[in-house]
PDB file of C-alpha atoms in Angstrom:
ATOM      1  CA  GLY A 958      11.901   8.765 -12.671  1.00 74.00           C
ATOM      2  CA  GLN A 959       8.892   6.575 -11.917  1.00 85.00           C
ATOM      3  CA  ASN A 960       5.525   8.257 -11.548  1.00 91.00           C
ATOM      4  CA  ILE A 961       1.847   7.379 -10.881  1.00 96.00           C
ATOM      5  CA  ASP A 962      -0.755  10.015 -11.569  1.00 96.00           C
ATOM      6  CA  GLN A 963      -4.345   9.943 -10.175  1.00 97.00           C
ATOM      7  CA  PRO A 964      -6.819  12.675  -9.266  1.00 97.00           C
ATOM      8  CA  THR A 965      -6.494  13.842  -5.737  1.00 96.00           C
ATOM      9  CA  GLU A 966     -10.313  13.865  -4.999  1.00 97.00           C
ATOM     10  CA  MET A 967     -13.519  12.961  -6.721  1.00 98.00           C
ATOM     11  CA  THR A 968     -17.305  13.385  -5.778  1.00 98.00           C
ATOM     12  CA  ALA A 969     -20.069  11.237  -7.000  1.00 98.00           C
ATOM     13  CA  THR A 970     -23.685  10.434  -6.054  1.00 97.00           C
ATOM     14  CA  GLU A 971     -25.041   7.388  -4.453  1.00 97.00           C
ATOM     15  CA  GLY A 972     -26.306   4.873  -7.143  1.00 97.00           C
ATOM     16  CA  ALA A 973     -24.267   6.458  -9.916  1.00 98.00           C
ATOM     17  CA  ILE A 974     -21.175   5.218 -11.796  1.00 98.00           C
ATOM     18  CA  VAL A 975     -17.574   6.843 -11.284  1.00 98.00           C
ATOM     19  CA  GLN A 976     -14.359   6.210 -13.064  1.00 98.00           C
ATOM     20  CA  ILE A 977     -11.053   6.777 -11.432  1.00 98.00           C
ATOM     21  CA  ASN A 978      -8.091   7.178 -13.812  1.00 98.00           C
ATOM     22  CA  CYS A 979      -4.512   6.333 -13.217  1.00 98.00           C
ATOM     23  CA  THR A 980      -1.521   6.973 -15.571  1.00 98.00           C
ATOM     24  CA  TYR A 981       1.954   5.710 -15.014  1.00 97.00           C
ATOM     25  CA  GLN A 982       5.511   6.034 -16.164  1.00 96.00           C
ATOM     26  CA  THR A 983       7.679   3.247 -14.735  1.00 93.00           C
ATOM     27  CA  SER A 984      10.754   1.322 -15.530  1.00 90.00           C
ATOM     28  CA  GLY A 985       9.181  -1.835 -16.831  1.00 92.00           C
ATOM     29  CA  PHE A 986       5.667  -3.207 -16.088  1.00 94.00           C
ATOM     30  CA  ASN A 987       4.692  -6.301 -14.417  1.00 93.00           C
ATOM     31  CA  GLY A 988       1.288  -5.540 -13.520  1.00 95.00           C
ATOM     32  CA  LEU A 989      -1.179  -2.897 -11.964  1.00 96.00           C
ATOM     33  CA  PHE A 990      -3.043  -3.135  -8.689  1.00 96.00           C
ATOM     34  CA  TRP A 991      -6.011  -1.199  -7.335  1.00 98.00           C
ATOM     35  CA  TYR A 992      -6.475  -1.046  -3.529  1.00 97.00           C
ATOM     36  CA  GLN A 993      -9.298   0.542  -1.433  1.00 97.00           C
ATOM     37  CA  GLN A 994      -8.405   2.236   1.834  1.00 96.00           C
ATOM     38  CA  HIS A 995     -10.987   3.425   4.231  1.00 95.00           C
ATOM     39  CA  ALA A 996      -9.973   6.377   6.523  1.00 91.00           C
ATOM     40  CA  GLY A 997      -7.956   5.045   9.435  1.00 86.00           C
ATOM     41  CA  GLU A 998      -7.807   1.461   8.102  1.00 90.00           C
ATOM     42  CA  ALA A 999      -5.289  -0.608   5.996  1.00 91.00           C
ATOM     43  CA  PRO A1000      -5.462  -0.802   2.237  1.00 94.00           C
ATOM     44  CA  THR A1001      -7.269  -3.835   0.827  1.00 95.00           C
ATOM     45  CA  PHE A1002      -6.783  -5.472  -2.523  1.00 94.00           C
ATOM     46  CA  LEU A1003      -9.422  -4.833  -5.238  1.00 96.00           C
ATOM     47  CA  SER A1004      -8.000  -5.872  -8.607  1.00 95.00           C
ATOM     48  CA  TYR A1005      -5.008  -6.849 -10.619  1.00 95.00           C
ATOM     49  CA  ASN A1006      -4.376  -6.372 -14.323  1.00 96.00           C
ATOM     50  CA  VAL A1007      -1.365  -7.540 -16.360  1.00 95.00           C
ATOM     51  CA  LEU A1008      -2.771  -7.717 -19.778  1.00 96.00           C
ATOM     52  CA  ASP A1009      -4.811  -5.130 -21.762  1.00 97.00           C
ATOM     53  CA  GLY A1010      -8.566  -5.127 -21.312  1.00 97.00           C
ATOM     54  CA  LEU A1011     -11.304  -5.105 -18.785  1.00 97.00           C
ATOM     55  CA  GLU A1012     -11.459  -7.149 -15.657  1.00 94.00           C
ATOM     56  CA  GLU A1013     -14.908  -7.223 -14.014  1.00 94.00           C
ATOM     57  CA  LYS A1014     -15.633  -8.124 -10.328  1.00 91.00           C
ATOM     58  CA  GLY A1015     -19.085  -7.555  -9.229  1.00 94.00           C
ATOM     59  CA  ARG A1016     -19.670  -3.666  -9.030  1.00 97.00           C
ATOM     60  CA  PHE A1017     -16.040  -3.007  -9.682  1.00 97.00           C
ATOM     61  CA  SER A1018     -14.126  -3.171 -12.978  1.00 97.00           C
ATOM     62  CA  SER A1019     -10.590  -2.357 -13.838  1.00 98.00           C
ATOM     63  CA  PHE A1020      -9.271  -1.561 -17.277  1.00 98.00           C
ATOM     64  CA  LEU A1021      -5.598  -1.496 -18.527  1.00 98.00           C
ATOM     65  CA  SER A1022      -3.790  -0.331 -21.762  1.00 98.00           C
ATOM     66  CA  ARG A1023      -0.161  -0.917 -21.481  1.00 97.00           C
ATOM     67  CA  SER A1024       0.651   0.933 -24.639  1.00 96.00           C
ATOM     68  CA  LYS A1025      -0.899   4.175 -23.254  1.00 96.00           C
ATOM     69  CA  GLY A1026       0.385   3.635 -19.635  1.00 97.00           C
ATOM     70  CA  TYR A1027      -3.233   4.002 -18.564  1.00 97.00           C
ATOM     71  CA  SER A1028      -5.783   2.221 -16.252  1.00 98.00           C
ATOM     72  CA  TYR A1029      -9.070   3.057 -14.697  1.00 98.00           C
ATOM     73  CA  LEU A1030     -11.320   1.651 -11.913  1.00 98.00           C
ATOM     74  CA  LEU A1031     -14.934   1.750 -12.677  1.00 98.00           C
ATOM     75  CA  LEU A1032     -17.282   1.648  -9.642  1.00 98.00           C
ATOM     76  CA  LYS A1033     -21.054   0.982 -10.461  1.00 97.00           C
ATOM     77  CA  GLU A1034     -24.127   1.403  -8.231  1.00 98.00           C
ATOM     78  CA  LEU A1035     -22.220   3.612  -5.856  1.00 98.00           C
ATOM     79  CA  GLN A1036     -22.925   2.856  -2.143  1.00 97.00           C
ATOM     80  CA  MET A1037     -22.103   5.186   0.717  1.00 97.00           C
ATOM     81  CA  LYS A1038     -19.607   2.589   1.891  1.00 97.00           C
ATOM     82  CA  ASP A1039     -17.624   3.128  -1.221  1.00 98.00           C
ATOM     83  CA  SER A1040     -16.369   6.409   0.234  1.00 98.00           C
ATOM     84  CA  ALA A1041     -12.661   5.718   0.534  1.00 97.00           C
ATOM     85  CA  SER A1042      -9.395   6.355  -1.062  1.00 97.00           C
ATOM     86  CA  TYR A1043      -8.457   4.323  -4.006  1.00 98.00           C
ATOM     87  CA  LEU A1044      -4.724   3.540  -4.621  1.00 97.00           C
ATOM     88  CA  CYS A1045      -3.210   2.673  -7.990  1.00 97.00           C
ATOM     89  CA  ALA A1046       0.108   0.745  -7.884  1.00 96.00           C
ATOM     90  CA  VAL A1047       2.318  -0.562 -10.568  1.00 95.00           C
ATOM     91  CA  THR A1048       4.918  -3.372 -10.287  1.00 92.00           C
ATOM     92  CA  ASP A1049       8.060  -2.380 -12.093  1.00 89.00           C
ATOM     93  CA  SER A1050      10.804  -4.527 -13.785  1.00 88.00           C
ATOM     94  CA  ASN A1051      12.271  -5.307 -10.275  1.00 83.00           C
ATOM     95  CA  TYR A1052       8.856  -6.337  -9.058  1.00 82.00           C
ATOM     96  CA  GLN A1053       8.672  -3.302  -6.693  1.00 83.00           C
ATOM     97  CA  LEU A1054       5.364  -1.682  -6.235  1.00 87.00           C
ATOM     98  CA  ILE A1055       5.222   1.901  -7.229  1.00 91.00           C
ATOM     99  CA  TRP A1056       2.313   3.722  -5.536  1.00 94.00           C
ATOM    100  CA  GLY A1057       0.142   6.670  -6.546  1.00 95.00           C
ATOM    101  CA  ALA A1058      -0.951   9.138  -3.932  1.00 94.00           C
ATOM    102  CA  GLY A1059      -4.554   7.817  -4.087  1.00 95.00           C
ATOM    103  CA  THR A1060      -7.884   9.259  -5.031  1.00 97.00           C
ATOM    104  CA  LYS A1061     -10.249  10.183  -2.293  1.00 97.00           C
ATOM    105  CA  LEU A1062     -13.738   9.272  -3.416  1.00 98.00           C
ATOM    106  CA  ILE A1063     -16.668  11.109  -1.634  1.00 98.00           C
ATOM    107  CA  ILE A1064     -20.092   9.734  -2.131  1.00 97.00           C
ATOM    108  CA  LYS A1065     -23.132  12.044  -1.628  1.00 96.00           C
ATOM    109  CA  PRO A1066     -26.745  10.903  -0.921  1.00 94.00           C
TER     110      PRO A1066
ATOM    111  CA  GLU B  33      -9.100  -9.834  10.077  1.00 49.00           C
ATOM    112  CA  THR B  34      -6.449  -9.458   7.293  1.00 55.00           C
ATOM    113  CA  GLY B  35      -4.199 -12.024   8.685  1.00 92.00           C
ATOM    114  CA  VAL B  36      -1.555  -9.406   9.385  1.00 96.00           C
ATOM    115  CA  THR B  37      -1.364  -7.835  12.884  1.00 96.00           C
ATOM    116  CA  GLN B  38       0.697  -5.016  14.057  1.00 97.00           C
ATOM    117  CA  THR B  39       1.492  -3.649  17.559  1.00 97.00           C
ATOM    118  CA  PRO B  40       1.299  -1.108  19.013  1.00 97.00           C
ATOM    119  CA  ARG B  41      -1.526   0.589  17.058  1.00 96.00           C
ATOM    120  CA  HIS B  42      -0.625   4.069  18.371  1.00 96.00           C
ATOM    121  CA  LEU B  43       2.847   5.196  19.620  1.00 96.00           C
ATOM    122  CA  VAL B  44       3.915   8.659  20.998  1.00 95.00           C
ATOM    123  CA  MET B  45       7.712   9.026  21.479  1.00 93.00           C
ATOM    124  CA  GLY B  46      10.185  11.670  22.116  1.00 90.00           C
ATOM    125  CA  MET B  47      13.162  12.202  19.857  1.00 88.00           C
ATOM    126  CA  THR B  48      15.587  10.572  22.358  1.00 87.00           C
ATOM    127  CA  ASN B  49      13.500   7.290  22.881  1.00 88.00           C
ATOM    128  CA  LYS B  50      14.077   3.960  21.476  1.00 93.00           C
ATOM    129  CA  LYS B  51      10.908   1.888  20.473  1.00 95.00           C
ATOM    130  CA  SER B  52      10.057  -1.016  18.324  1.00 97.00           C
ATOM    131  CA  LEU B  53       7.117  -1.845  15.989  1.00 98.00           C
ATOM    132  CA  LYS B  54       6.047  -5.471  15.499  1.00 98.00           C
ATOM    133  CA  CYS B  55       4.358  -7.150  12.633  1.00 98.00           C
ATOM    134  CA  GLU B  56       3.141 -10.737  12.393  1.00 97.00           C
ATOM    135  CA  GLN B  57       1.461 -12.524   9.493  1.00 96.00           C
ATOM    136  CA  HIS B  58      -0.540 -15.688   9.860  1.00 93.00           C
ATOM    137  CA  LEU B  59      -0.811 -16.265   6.078  1.00 95.00           C
ATOM    138  CA  GLY B  60       2.260 -18.360   5.305  1.00 93.00           C
ATOM    139  CA  HIS B  61       3.646 -15.601   3.082  1.00 94.00           C
ATOM    140  CA  ASN B  62       7.292 -15.463   1.989  1.00 92.00           C
ATOM    141  CA  ALA B  63       7.623 -11.619   1.554  1.00 93.00           C
ATOM    142  CA  MET B  64       7.175  -8.941   4.141  1.00 94.00           C
ATOM    143  CA  TYR B  65       7.304  -5.184   3.704  1.00 94.00           C
ATOM    144  CA  TRP B  66       7.468  -1.941   5.777  1.00 95.00           C
ATOM    145  CA  TYR B  67       5.748   1.117   4.333  1.00 95.00           C
ATOM    146  CA  LYS B  68       5.545   4.781   5.536  1.00 96.00           C
ATOM    147  CA  GLN B  69       2.178   6.493   4.760  1.00 94.00           C
ATOM    148  CA  SER B  70       2.116  10.291   5.133  1.00 92.00           C
ATOM    149  CA  ALA B  71      -0.932  12.453   4.463  1.00 87.00           C
ATOM    150  CA  LYS B  72      -1.627  13.045   0.794  1.00 82.00           C
ATOM    151  CA  LYS B  73       1.621  11.231  -0.219  1.00 88.00           C
ATOM    152  CA  PRO B  74       2.075   7.840  -1.896  1.00 89.00           C
ATOM    153  CA  LEU B  75       3.003   4.985   0.185  1.00 91.00           C
ATOM    154  CA  GLU B  76       6.787   4.852   0.592  1.00 92.00           C
ATOM    155  CA  LEU B  77       8.353   1.447   0.543  1.00 91.00           C
ATOM    156  CA  MET B  78      10.946   1.372   3.294  1.00 94.00           C
ATOM    157  CA  PHE B  79      12.150  -2.306   3.544  1.00 93.00           C
ATOM    158  CA  VAL B  80      11.461  -5.603   1.781  1.00 91.00           C
ATOM    159  CA  TYR B  81      12.342  -9.128   3.186  1.00 92.00           C
ATOM    160  CA  ASN B  82      11.963 -12.127   0.917  1.00 87.00           C
ATOM    161  CA  PHE B  83      12.474 -15.485   2.690  1.00 85.00           C
ATOM    162  CA  LYS B  84      13.839 -13.618   5.665  1.00 80.00           C
ATOM    163  CA  GLU B  85      16.450 -11.916   3.465  1.00 82.00           C
ATOM    164  CA  GLN B  86      16.448  -8.142   3.093  1.00 82.00           C
ATOM    165  CA  THR B  87      16.141  -7.369  -0.568  1.00 79.00           C
ATOM    166  CA  GLU B  88      15.320  -3.717  -0.572  1.00 73.00           C
ATOM    167  CA  ASN B  89      16.353  -0.632   1.450  1.00 72.00           C
ATOM    168  CA  ASN B  90      15.031   2.452  -0.117  1.00 73.00           C
ATOM    169  CA  SER B  91      17.603   4.930   1.263  1.00 84.00           C
ATOM    170  CA  VAL B  92      15.877   4.795   4.661  1.00 92.00           C
ATOM    171  CA  PRO B  93      17.769   6.795   7.367  1.00 93.00           C
ATOM    172  CA  SER B  94      19.687   4.584   9.769  1.00 92.00           C
ATOM    173  CA  ARG B  95      17.401   5.653  12.718  1.00 94.00           C
ATOM    174  CA  PHE B  96      15.078   3.055  11.229  1.00 96.00           C
ATOM    175  CA  SER B  97      16.352  -0.521  11.662  1.00 94.00           C
ATOM    176  CA  PRO B  98      14.403  -3.600  10.445  1.00 95.00           C
ATOM    177  CA  GLU B  99      14.673  -7.083  11.674  1.00 95.00           C
ATOM    178  CA  CYS B 100      13.231 -10.230  10.326  1.00 94.00           C
ATOM    179  CA  PRO B 101      13.895 -13.166  12.628  1.00 93.00           C
ATOM    180  CA  ASN B 102      11.595 -15.611  10.678  1.00 91.00           C
ATOM    181  CA  SER B 103       9.210 -15.397   7.826  1.00 89.00           C
ATOM    182  CA  SER B 104       6.214 -14.633  10.029  1.00 94.00           C
ATOM    183  CA  HIS B 105       7.550 -11.811  12.118  1.00 96.00           C
ATOM    184  CA  LEU B 106       8.911  -8.340  11.183  1.00 96.00           C
ATOM    185  CA  PHE B 107      10.211  -5.545  13.453  1.00 97.00           C
ATOM    186  CA  LEU B 108      11.044  -1.940  12.874  1.00 97.00           C
ATOM    187  CA  HIS B 109      13.275  -0.522  15.485  1.00 97.00           C
ATOM    188  CA  LEU B 110      13.292   3.238  16.012  1.00 96.00           C
ATOM    189  CA  HIS B 111      15.800   5.537  17.753  1.00 93.00           C
ATOM    190  CA  THR B 112      16.454   9.284  17.665  1.00 93.00           C
ATOM    191  CA  LEU B 113      13.582   9.823  15.437  1.00 93.00           C
ATOM    192  CA  GLN B 114      12.675  13.437  14.034  1.00 94.00           C
ATOM    193  CA  PRO B 115       9.217  15.050  14.057  1.00 94.00           C
ATOM    194  CA  GLU B 116       8.926  14.474  10.296  1.00 94.00           C
ATOM    195  CA  ASP B 117       8.946  10.759  10.960  1.00 96.00           C
ATOM    196  CA  SER B 118       5.462  11.040  12.316  1.00 96.00           C
ATOM    197  CA  ALA B 119       3.295   9.056  10.026  1.00 96.00           C
ATOM    198  CA  LEU B 120       1.354   5.767   9.767  1.00 96.00           C
ATOM    199  CA  TYR B 121       3.675   2.736   9.428  1.00 97.00           C
ATOM    200  CA  LEU B 122       2.192  -0.191   7.578  1.00 97.00           C
ATOM    201  CA  CYS B 123       3.413  -3.680   7.469  1.00 97.00           C
ATOM    202  CA  ALA B 124       2.339  -6.038   4.453  1.00 96.00           C
ATOM    203  CA  SER B 125       2.939  -9.540   3.295  1.00 95.00           C
ATOM    204  CA  SER B 126       2.622 -11.348   0.109  1.00 94.00           C
ATOM    205  CA  GLN B 127       2.948 -14.935  -1.058  1.00 92.00           C
ATOM    206  CA  ALA B 128       6.012 -13.976  -3.303  1.00 84.00           C
ATOM    207  CA  MET B 129       7.641 -10.858  -4.713  1.00 78.00           C
ATOM    208  CA  GLU B 130       7.031 -11.841  -8.327  1.00 73.00           C
ATOM    209  CA  GLY B 131       3.949 -11.716 -10.450  1.00 69.00           C
ATOM    210  CA  GLY B 132       0.371 -10.768  -9.272  1.00 75.00           C
ATOM    211  CA  SER B 133       0.922 -11.520  -5.601  1.00 86.00           C
ATOM    212  CA  GLU B 134      -1.305  -9.062  -3.766  1.00 91.00           C
ATOM    213  CA  GLN B 135      -0.131  -7.575  -0.675  1.00 93.00           C
ATOM    214  CA  TYR B 136      -2.035  -7.926   2.430  1.00 94.00           C
ATOM    215  CA  PHE B 137      -1.757  -5.034   4.897  1.00 95.00           C
ATOM    216  CA  GLY B 138      -1.763  -4.823   8.687  1.00 95.00           C
ATOM    217  CA  PRO B 139      -3.843  -1.955  10.372  1.00 94.00           C
ATOM    218  CA  GLY B 140      -0.772   0.090  10.867  1.00 96.00           C
ATOM    219  CA  THR B 141       1.028   1.841  13.721  1.00 97.00           C
ATOM    220  CA  ARG B 142       0.188   5.601  14.011  1.00 96.00           C
ATOM    221  CA  LEU B 143       3.624   7.053  15.095  1.00 96.00           C
ATOM    222  CA  THR B 144       3.775  10.574  16.589  1.00 96.00           C
ATOM    223  CA  VAL B 145       7.331  11.904  17.269  1.00 95.00           C
ATOM    224  CA  THR B 146       7.306  14.816  19.792  1.00 92.00           C
TER     225      THR B 146
END
């Protein structure tokens, strides 16, 4: 079966750095997405990785290793507004998005 | 403003009612999706439409019936629902189904079945 694993919840301190991991087992791979979802709101796109390596976008970076079925989202200089759920999703061989359950990130002052 | 709108935002219905959820995208996208989001569970893909043609139906019960009259509008018709169908129903659209097309989500309809 297809599976995406990510931690259920993480806590970090304002101004710090946090890394949210995602591992996947899917039938084929056509890219990995990270989305942010604030409570009561729609998910919004953060990043897309299809090749191995690190993609940096401001305070957020996303890393992919296809051979290991592994990705992480790195958030730097954490702000209170970064408190949200972070969803990892993989596009399989049929171009269907397989979603993880999300990681709830709690930022403390 | 995400460019994807959904109505109603909240809906309470009895198990014998019939109601419809509406989604509209103003982005000129070709693919539209219905998802179900339950607490602490992954997003569940229900239906996919690509150029108005349904391409995916993930074993969704027949009490959920989608309709896509054109590439900008998507409906989810509901009838004789069960309490376990209570969830957030999200609509999304993307430029294409292939490649790195990110999906844009609407705000969702919070459905409660009593």
